[in-house]
């Protein structure tokens, strides 16, 4: 049984290789989707919204998203950036987000209330990161509504940039009650490889045990003749 399982896993890996985006799961969310949009946080070139998330192991990120809706126009960007810690703000100014982005995607948000995920591929090591949505960078020149009215999960560390606050080029903590921002991903290839090695080891152990039993039975048969 174990050998059969190991062989199946090895065959799956040989045929399919590393896990694909179709196998990705939501690994972080600030709220669960309700489909109810009772208000919106307007994402634009003068207003960015972001949230911190952490990874415990090296992970292949396959997408970022959230619940969008309202009356969008043009395009906005979503970017992943490094953070000093899970409870801190970005340590760079908003105007330099392009230079500090680890990966980004530009997209047009829908007008209907939608739980949206945009493909974005980057492998990140364990640590603290942030997802930021905005406009006026990466070629994005529009606006969109990041909806609220969802069911909060935990106590997310939200942050924002507002061009008309303070010096006009800094981050500040924010309270985005009910806003839904998500990150999707799959285990890194090495994680899958270690799993397959484990299955292979179990299969080999099963083979040796089976062989030992066979040899024992043969010896007993010879002794009783």
XYZ file of N, CA and C in Angstrom:
675
model
N 0.827 -1.208 0.000
C 0.000 0.000 0.000
C 0.863 1.260 0.000
N 1.868 1.248 0.878
C 2.746 2.409 0.970
C 3.535 2.583 -0.312
N 4.017 1.434 -0.866
C 4.777 1.524 -2.119
C 3.902 2.046 -3.241
N 2.646 1.615 -3.248
C 1.720 2.089 -4.286
C 1.505 3.588 -4.168
N 1.333 4.071 -2.916
C 1.144 5.495 -2.687
C 2.373 6.279 -3.096
N 3.551 5.772 -2.749
C 4.789 6.453 -3.108
C 4.950 6.524 -4.609
N 4.654 5.409 -5.275
C 4.771 5.381 -6.740
C 3.811 6.361 -7.378
N 2.604 6.447 -6.830
C 1.610 7.380 -7.377
C 2.072 8.815 -7.208
N 2.637 9.130 -6.052
C 3.122 10.487 -5.806
C 4.275 10.839 -6.720
N 5.204 9.875 -6.891
C 6.334 10.125 -7.766
C 5.881 10.294 -9.204
N 4.911 9.485 -9.644
C 4.387 9.606 -10.993
C 3.710 10.954 -11.188
N 2.950 11.399 -10.150
C 2.277 12.693 -10.228
C 3.275 13.819 -10.363
N 4.386 13.707 -9.595
C 5.407 14.749 -9.654
C 6.091 14.752 -11.011
N 6.357 13.561 -11.548
C 7.032 13.464 -12.838
C 6.178 14.026 -13.949
N 4.864 13.790 -13.868
C 3.973 14.260 -14.920
C 3.633 15.727 -14.753
N 3.301 16.113 -13.508
C 2.813 17.469 -13.297
C 3.847 18.443 -12.807
N 4.971 17.935 -12.294
C 6.000 18.822 -11.789
C 5.553 19.492 -10.507
N 5.989 20.721 -10.311
C 5.675 21.480 -9.116
C 4.220 21.895 -9.157
N 3.638 22.122 -7.980
C 2.236 22.528 -7.902
C 1.994 23.785 -8.726
N 0.834 23.849 -9.384
C 0.494 24.977 -10.235
C -0.455 25.917 -9.525
N -0.756 27.058 -10.188
C -1.644 28.047 -9.593
C -3.037 27.490 -9.363
N -3.422 26.455 -10.143
C -4.732 25.850 -9.945
C -4.809 25.128 -8.608
N -3.634 24.804 -8.018
C -3.593 24.136 -6.733
C -3.394 25.130 -5.590
N -3.328 26.413 -5.913
C -3.091 27.433 -4.903
C -4.281 27.566 -3.962
N -3.978 27.936 -2.740
C -5.011 28.164 -1.742
C -4.819 29.551 -1.134
N -5.877 30.065 -0.529
C -5.772 31.331 0.177
C -4.961 31.091 1.439
N -3.804 31.741 1.525
C -2.944 31.549 2.691
C -3.045 32.708 3.673
N -3.708 33.780 3.239
C -3.922 34.924 4.128
C -5.170 35.666 3.678
N -5.996 36.088 4.633
C -7.156 36.908 4.337
C -7.469 37.786 5.540
N -7.863 39.016 5.275
C -8.196 39.938 6.356
C -9.650 39.799 6.787
N -10.470 39.185 5.927
C -11.883 38.984 6.231
C -12.437 37.916 5.295
N -13.486 37.247 5.710
C -14.141 36.281 4.836
C -15.189 37.012 3.994
N -15.335 36.566 2.759
C -16.203 37.231 1.788
C -17.680 37.019 2.130
N -18.436 38.117 2.140
C -19.874 38.047 2.409
C -20.710 38.368 1.178
N -20.106 39.102 0.212
C -20.866 39.527 -0.950
C -21.672 40.783 -0.703
N -21.548 41.328 0.499
C -22.267 42.555 0.853
C -21.281 43.712 0.853
N -21.555 44.728 0.056
C -20.666 45.886 -0.037
C -21.374 47.093 0.568
N -21.107 47.371 1.838
C -21.792 48.469 2.529
C -21.008 49.771 2.499
N -19.895 49.791 1.847
C -19.072 50.994 1.767
C -17.785 50.664 1.055
N -17.041 51.693 0.684
C -15.821 51.445 -0.070
C -14.691 52.353 0.359
N -13.496 51.792 0.303
C -12.277 52.561 0.493
C -11.725 52.817 -0.910
N -11.667 54.060 -1.314
C -11.305 54.394 -2.689
C -9.797 54.330 -2.891
N -9.386 53.404 -3.740
C -7.976 53.233 -4.107
C -7.685 54.149 -5.287
N -6.636 54.983 -5.170
C -6.319 55.929 -6.243
C -4.846 56.303 -6.191
N -4.454 57.301 -6.993
C -3.055 57.737 -6.977
C -2.730 58.580 -5.748
N -3.753 59.023 -5.047
C -3.525 59.799 -3.819
C -3.867 59.003 -2.564
N -4.314 57.755 -2.757
C -4.693 56.934 -1.609
C -4.353 55.469 -1.860
N -3.373 54.963 -1.115
C -3.016 53.555 -1.166
C -3.561 52.873 0.086
N -3.886 51.597 -0.046
C -4.274 50.790 1.103
C -3.446 49.513 1.105
N -2.973 49.122 2.287
C -2.166 47.920 2.390
C -2.397 47.184 3.693
N -1.848 45.966 3.758
C -1.945 45.168 4.981
C -0.728 44.259 5.065
N -0.308 43.981 6.284
C 0.841 43.107 6.513
C 0.411 41.648 6.571
N 1.295 40.756 6.116
C 1.089 39.322 6.293
C 2.444 38.668 6.504
N 2.448 37.495 7.101
C 3.703 36.805 7.387
C 3.708 35.411 6.770
N 4.896 34.933 6.466
C 5.095 33.581 5.955
C 6.014 32.832 6.903
N 5.631 31.603 7.243
C 6.445 30.790 8.146
C 7.476 29.957 7.399
N 7.313 29.849 6.083
C 8.237 29.065 5.271
C 8.278 29.642 3.867
N 9.262 29.242 3.096
C 9.368 29.686 1.713
C 8.117 29.253 0.953
N 7.496 30.213 0.265
C 6.210 29.962 -0.381
C 6.172 30.586 -1.766
N 5.579 29.871 -2.698
C 5.354 30.420 -4.032
C 4.020 31.155 -4.026
N 4.073 32.477 -4.083
C 2.856 33.292 -4.129
C 2.321 33.259 -5.552
N 1.033 32.996 -5.685
C 0.418 32.882 -7.012
C -0.618 33.960 -7.299
N -1.025 34.707 -6.289
C -2.026 35.739 -6.552
C -2.296 36.607 -5.336
N -2.804 37.806 -5.590
C -3.277 38.697 -4.539
C -4.634 39.232 -4.974
N -5.417 39.647 -4.036
C -6.744 40.135 -4.414
C -7.505 40.709 -3.249
N -8.815 40.740 -3.410
C -9.681 41.290 -2.380
C -11.091 41.446 -2.910
N -11.932 42.047 -2.097
C -13.303 42.303 -2.522
C -13.376 43.733 -3.062
N -13.638 43.822 -4.384
C -13.724 45.118 -5.049
C -15.137 45.344 -5.574
N -15.438 46.597 -5.865
C -16.751 46.941 -6.413
C -16.897 48.440 -6.519
N -18.112 48.903 -6.766
C -18.356 50.346 -6.842
C -18.344 50.877 -8.253
N -17.662 51.999 -8.435
C -17.627 52.680 -9.733
C -16.178 52.928 -10.139
N -15.491 51.870 -10.558
C -14.066 52.005 -10.893
C -13.859 52.668 -12.244
N -12.634 53.108 -12.453
C -12.255 53.666 -13.741
C -10.779 53.431 -13.982
N -10.408 53.011 -15.186
C -8.998 52.763 -15.483
C -8.463 51.563 -14.743
N -7.201 51.637 -14.371
C -6.542 50.509 -13.719
C -5.909 50.918 -12.394
N -5.708 49.920 -11.542
C -4.973 50.106 -10.294
C -3.880 49.045 -10.240
N -2.984 49.161 -9.278
C -1.940 48.155 -9.114
C -2.096 47.443 -7.768
N -1.574 46.236 -7.726
C -1.398 45.518 -6.476
C 0.055 45.108 -6.402
N 0.708 45.345 -5.279
C 2.139 45.055 -5.153
C 2.432 44.375 -3.827
N 3.481 43.557 -3.825
C 3.978 42.944 -2.596
C 5.304 43.603 -2.243
N 5.433 44.004 -0.981
C 6.649 44.663 -0.508
C 7.126 43.979 0.771
N 8.382 44.168 1.095
C 8.925 43.653 2.354
C 8.591 44.612 3.487
N 8.405 44.058 4.681
C 8.181 44.869 5.877
C 9.216 44.493 6.938
N 9.608 45.454 7.770
C 10.564 45.136 8.841
C 10.018 44.092 9.813
N 8.708 44.156 10.078
C 8.048 43.192 10.959
C 6.566 43.187 10.649
N 5.863 42.230 11.216
C 4.436 42.068 10.917
C 3.577 43.199 11.478
N 4.100 43.935 12.447
C 3.311 45.013 13.051
C 3.874 46.400 12.739
N 4.679 46.485 11.687
C 5.285 47.774 11.337
C 4.742 48.311 10.019
N 5.082 49.554 9.732
C 4.760 50.172 8.448
C 5.917 49.941 7.477
N 5.682 50.095 6.188
C 6.800 50.009 5.235
C 7.894 51.004 5.594
N 9.152 50.622 5.372
C 10.271 51.501 5.729
C 10.785 52.300 4.531
N 9.935 52.483 3.537
C 10.269 53.325 2.387
C 9.085 54.270 2.145
N 9.309 55.327 1.394
C 8.229 56.267 1.131
C 7.314 55.754 0.016
N 6.034 56.115 0.057
C 5.107 55.649 -0.971
C 5.544 55.988 -2.399
N 6.230 57.111 -2.570
C 6.646 57.523 -3.910
C 7.700 56.597 -4.508
N 8.312 55.740 -3.666
C 9.344 54.819 -4.165
C 8.857 53.370 -4.182
N 7.553 53.180 -4.254
C 7.022 51.813 -4.186
C 7.482 50.971 -5.373
N 7.667 51.574 -6.534
C 8.129 50.794 -7.687
C 9.500 50.181 -7.428
N 10.383 50.946 -6.812
C 11.740 50.465 -6.544
C 11.771 49.437 -5.414
N 10.728 49.425 -4.578
C 10.706 48.531 -3.426
C 9.742 47.359 -3.585
N 9.125 47.256 -4.740
C 8.176 46.175 -4.972
C 8.913 44.869 -5.282
N 8.442 43.786 -4.717
C 8.984 42.459 -5.004
C 8.259 41.826 -6.182
N 7.026 42.224 -6.396
C 6.204 41.756 -7.517
C 4.966 42.635 -7.571
N 4.408 42.809 -8.761
C 3.211 43.637 -8.879
C 2.339 43.164 -10.028
N 1.114 43.615 -10.028
C 0.184 43.338 -11.111
C -0.698 44.573 -11.297
N -1.025 44.886 -12.548
C -1.907 46.012 -12.865
C -3.192 45.439 -13.439
N -4.326 45.924 -12.966
C -5.597 45.351 -13.400
C -6.724 46.380 -13.285
N -7.816 46.093 -13.955
C -9.026 46.904 -13.872
C -9.991 46.210 -12.929
N -10.414 46.883 -11.878
C -11.333 46.291 -10.914
C -12.746 46.282 -11.475
N -13.548 45.301 -11.119
C -14.920 45.222 -11.618
C -15.829 46.217 -10.901
N -16.943 46.535 -11.522
C -17.913 47.433 -10.891
C -18.860 46.669 -9.972
N -19.113 45.396 -10.299
C -19.945 44.569 -9.416
C -19.136 44.126 -8.209
N -19.822 43.898 -7.101
C -19.153 43.397 -5.909
C -18.560 42.024 -6.206
N -17.232 41.931 -6.201
C -16.542 40.730 -6.664
C -15.391 40.368 -5.734
N -15.270 39.084 -5.450
C -14.110 38.585 -4.711
C -13.055 38.236 -5.754
N -12.119 39.128 -5.957
C -11.194 39.066 -7.090
C -9.815 38.585 -6.672
N -9.213 37.737 -7.508
C -7.813 37.339 -7.338
C -7.086 37.547 -8.650
N -5.997 38.297 -8.606
C -5.177 38.553 -9.785
C -3.898 37.724 -9.692
N -3.540 37.074 -10.801
C -2.329 36.253 -10.817
C -1.083 37.107 -10.622
N -0.212 36.619 -9.760
C 1.062 37.282 -9.471
C 1.997 36.201 -8.962
N 3.115 36.004 -9.614
C 4.012 34.898 -9.276
C 5.347 35.385 -8.738
N 5.619 35.002 -7.497
C 6.899 35.329 -6.878
C 7.115 34.348 -5.726
N 8.349 33.911 -5.541
C 8.679 33.021 -4.429
C 9.292 33.839 -3.309
N 8.699 33.741 -2.125
C 9.136 34.530 -0.978
C 9.613 33.616 0.142
N 10.667 34.027 0.815
C 11.151 33.280 1.971
C 10.325 33.661 3.197
N 10.531 32.951 4.284
C 9.809 33.261 5.513
C 10.105 34.697 5.938
N 9.080 35.407 6.408
C 9.273 36.789 6.823
C 7.988 37.576 6.780
N 8.114 38.894 6.942
C 6.968 39.799 6.958
C 6.887 40.573 5.648
N 5.679 40.674 5.123
C 5.447 41.338 3.842
C 4.164 42.156 3.901
N 3.974 42.970 2.883
C 2.750 43.746 2.788
C 2.177 43.677 1.390
N 0.842 43.693 1.296
C 0.140 43.819 0.021
C -0.380 45.244 -0.052
N -0.093 45.933 -1.138
C -0.500 47.325 -1.296
C -1.277 47.496 -2.591
N -2.424 48.188 -2.512
C -3.191 48.538 -3.705
C -3.191 50.051 -3.855
N -2.988 50.526 -5.101
C -2.966 51.956 -5.350
C -2.990 52.239 -6.837
N -2.663 53.460 -7.201
C -2.588 53.861 -8.604
C -1.508 54.928 -8.726
N -1.221 55.341 -9.975
C -0.191 56.341 -10.177
C 1.215 55.773 -10.197
N 1.343 54.450 -10.198
C 2.649 53.773 -10.283
C 2.465 52.509 -11.112
N 3.556 51.977 -11.633
C 3.538 50.770 -12.467
C 2.673 50.933 -13.723
N 2.409 52.167 -14.099
C 1.583 52.411 -15.278
C 0.089 52.419 -15.006
N -0.311 52.192 -13.759
C -1.732 52.225 -13.403
C -2.209 53.670 -13.303
N -3.332 53.960 -13.929
C -3.857 55.336 -13.951
C -5.370 55.329 -13.781
N -5.828 54.914 -12.627
C -7.271 54.865 -12.417
C -7.616 54.837 -10.942
N -8.774 54.293 -10.642
C -9.231 54.197 -9.260
C -10.218 53.035 -9.155
N -10.461 52.586 -7.933
C -11.384 51.477 -7.701
C -11.805 51.478 -6.244
N -12.873 50.744 -5.959
C -13.366 50.660 -4.593
C -13.003 49.334 -3.949
N -12.286 49.400 -2.829
C -12.012 48.223 -2.017
C -13.139 48.141 -1.008
N -14.027 47.148 -1.182
C -15.246 47.108 -0.381
C -15.039 46.694 1.057
N -16.012 47.052 1.893
C -16.022 46.577 3.275
C -17.271 45.718 3.458
N -17.723 45.549 4.658
C -18.893 44.728 4.892
C -18.618 43.241 4.946
N -17.329 42.857 4.970
C -16.967 41.447 5.100
C -16.725 41.108 6.573
N -16.557 39.829 6.873
C -16.366 39.406 8.263
C -14.884 39.357 8.611
N -14.403 40.266 9.469
C -12.975 40.341 9.792
C -12.420 39.031 10.338
N -11.156 38.762 9.993
C -10.429 37.601 10.499
C -9.234 38.119 11.292
N -9.202 37.848 12.574
C -8.102 38.309 13.401
C -8.050 39.830 13.517
N -6.830 40.339 13.678
C -6.606 41.793 13.811
C -5.548 42.218 12.804
N -5.927 42.381 11.553
C -4.942 42.720 10.506
C -4.250 44.056 10.769
N -2.989 44.118 10.362
C -2.222 45.363 10.463
C -2.367 46.127 9.148
N -3.440 46.946 9.056
C -3.668 47.754 7.864
C -2.835 49.029 7.919
N -2.453 49.515 6.754
C -1.783 50.815 6.669
C -2.212 51.510 5.390
N -1.996 52.822 5.337
C -2.450 53.598 4.187
C -1.506 54.755 3.902
N -1.615 55.255 2.704
C -0.932 56.492 2.298
C -2.013 57.418 1.758
N -2.039 58.651 2.275
C -2.989 59.651 1.798
C -2.203 60.914 1.476
N -2.239 61.313 0.222
C -1.392 62.409 -0.255
C -1.624 63.729 0.474
N -2.779 63.878 1.087
C -3.108 65.161 1.717
C -2.950 65.134 3.233
N -2.338 64.070 3.752
C -2.040 63.980 5.179
C -0.546 64.195 5.415
N -0.214 64.859 6.509
C 1.181 65.024 6.898
C 2.027 65.650 5.808
N 3.167 64.999 5.516
C 4.067 65.529 4.499
C 3.685 65.065 3.099
N 2.605 64.301 2.991
C 2.129 63.858 1.683
C 2.935 62.738 1.064
N 3.848 62.133 1.824
C 4.657 61.046 1.275
C 5.101 60.097 2.386
N 4.112 59.652 3.187
C 4.432 58.753 4.288
C 3.260 57.807 4.542
N 3.565 56.744 5.241
C 2.554 55.747 5.593
C 2.010 56.013 6.982
N 0.794 55.553 7.222
C 0.224 55.634 8.556
C -0.688 54.430 8.783
N -0.875 54.094 10.036
C -1.746 52.974 10.364
C -3.182 53.319 9.989
N -3.961 52.286 9.688
C -5.340 52.517 9.272
C -6.257 51.455 9.860
N -7.529 51.782 9.957
C -8.555 50.844 10.398
C -9.506 50.625 9.231
N -9.414 49.469 8.612
C -10.253 49.149 7.457
C -11.200 48.016 7.832
N -12.076 48.304 8.744
C -12.981 47.293 9.259
C -13.800 46.655 8.139
N -13.685 45.352 8.003
C -14.465 44.632 7.003
C -13.861 44.582 5.620
N -12.720 45.245 5.404
C -12.068 45.176 4.090
C -11.452 43.794 3.911
N -11.596 43.253 2.709
C -11.047 41.919 2.433
C -9.888 42.010 1.453
N -8.694 41.623 1.919
C -7.499 41.528 1.087
C -6.961 40.113 1.251
N -6.563 39.492 0.151
C -6.149 38.087 0.200
C -4.793 37.865 -0.469
N -4.144 36.783 -0.063
C -2.907 36.310 -0.681
C -3.072 34.816 -0.921
N -2.740 34.363 -2.132
C -2.828 32.939 -2.471
C -1.427 32.394 -2.734
N -1.230 31.105 -2.455
C 0.085 30.521 -2.689
C 0.086 29.011 -2.562
N 1.230 28.408 -2.863
C 1.437 26.960 -2.766
C 2.812 26.720 -2.157
N 3.051 25.520 -1.595
C 4.382 25.217 -1.051
C 5.441 25.319 -2.130
N 6.662 25.689 -1.723
C 7.767 25.765 -2.664
C 8.120 24.367 -3.172
N 8.785 24.286 -4.305
C 9.160 22.997 -4.908
C 9.918 22.117 -3.931
N 10.817 22.699 -3.139
C 11.610 21.898 -2.214
C 10.732 21.225 -1.171
N 9.626 21.886 -0.811
C 8.708 21.297 0.159
C 8.076 20.049 -0.424
N 7.638 20.168 -1.695
C 7.058 19.006 -2.368
C 8.103 17.898 -2.520
N 9.331 18.278 -2.829
C 10.386 17.285 -3.011
C 10.624 16.515 -1.720
N 10.639 17.225 -0.576
C 10.851 16.560 0.702
C 9.714 15.594 1.008
N 8.476 15.988 0.639
C 7.338 15.104 0.839
C 7.510 13.827 0.023
N 7.951 13.989 -1.231
C 8.125 12.822 -2.095
C 9.257 11.930 -1.609
N 10.324 12.545 -1.112
C 11.431 11.766 -0.549
C 10.927 10.950 0.637
N 10.062 11.577 1.446
C 9.492 10.871 2.592
C 8.675 9.676 2.160
N 7.832 9.864 1.133
C 7.048 8.752 0.612
C 7.955 7.654 0.058
N 9.021 8.077 -0.637
C 9.951 7.104 -1.193
C 10.622 6.289 -0.099
N 10.984 6.979 1.004
C 11.608 6.281 2.125
C 10.669 5.270 2.743
N 9.390 5.645 2.883
C 8.408 4.716 3.426
C 8.243 3.512 2.511
N 8.249 3.765 1.201
C 8.112 2.673 0.243
C 9.279 1.709 0.328
N 10.503 2.251 0.460
C 11.690 1.406 0.549
C 11.670 0.587 1.828
N 11.235 1.233 2.925
C 11.157 0.510 4.200
C 10.154 -0.623 4.099
N 9.026 -0.356 3.433
C 8.010 -1.391 3.244
C 8.565 -2.536 2.412
N 9.345 -2.185 1.375
C 9.942 -3.208 0.506
C 10.897 -4.099 1.291
N 11.750 -3.482 2.131
C 12.717 -4.255 2.909
C 12.016 -5.170 3.902
N 10.930 -4.626 4.528
C 10.198 -5.444 5.495
C 9.558 -6.641 4.800
N 9.002 -6.389 3.615
C 8.363 -7.460 2.854
C 9.385 -8.512 2.438
N 10.572 -8.033 2.018
C 11.626 -8.965 1.597
C 12.109 -9.804 2.760
N 12.215 -9.176 3.941
C 12.671 -9.900 5.120
C 11.687 -11.003 5.485
N 10.380 -10.679 5.390
C 9.372 -11.688 5.695
C 9.451 -12.859 4.712
N 9.685 -12.525 3.431
C 9.790 -13.577 2.418
C 10.985 -14.480 2.682
N 12.140 -13.875 3.008
C 13.346 -14.653 3.299
C 13.143 -15.528 4.525
N 12.453 -14.970 5.529
C 12.194 -15.728 6.751
C 11.321 -16.938 6.470
N 10.314 -16.723 5.633
C 9.410 -17.823 5.292
C 10.155 -18.916 4.540
N 11.070 -18.543 3.645
C 11.839 -19.524 2.885
C 12.740 -20.348 3.806
N 13.404 -19.672 4.753
C 14.287 -20.378 5.670
C 13.472 -21.360 6.533
N 12.305 -20.920 7.014
C 11.475 -21.796 7.828
C 11.018 -23.025 7.036
N 10.717 -22.807 5.765
C 10.275 -23.906 4.898
C 11.386 -24.933 4.721
N 12.623 -24.468 4.586
C 13.759 -25.375 4.408
C 14.019 -26.178 5.676
N 13.832 -25.537 6.840
C 14.083 -26.208 8.098
C 13.057 -27.284 8.403
N 11.868 -27.129 7.924
C 10.793 -28.081 8.229
C 10.696 -29.207 7.230
N 11.528 -29.183 6.188
C 11.507 -30.278 5.202
C 12.184 -31.529 5.755
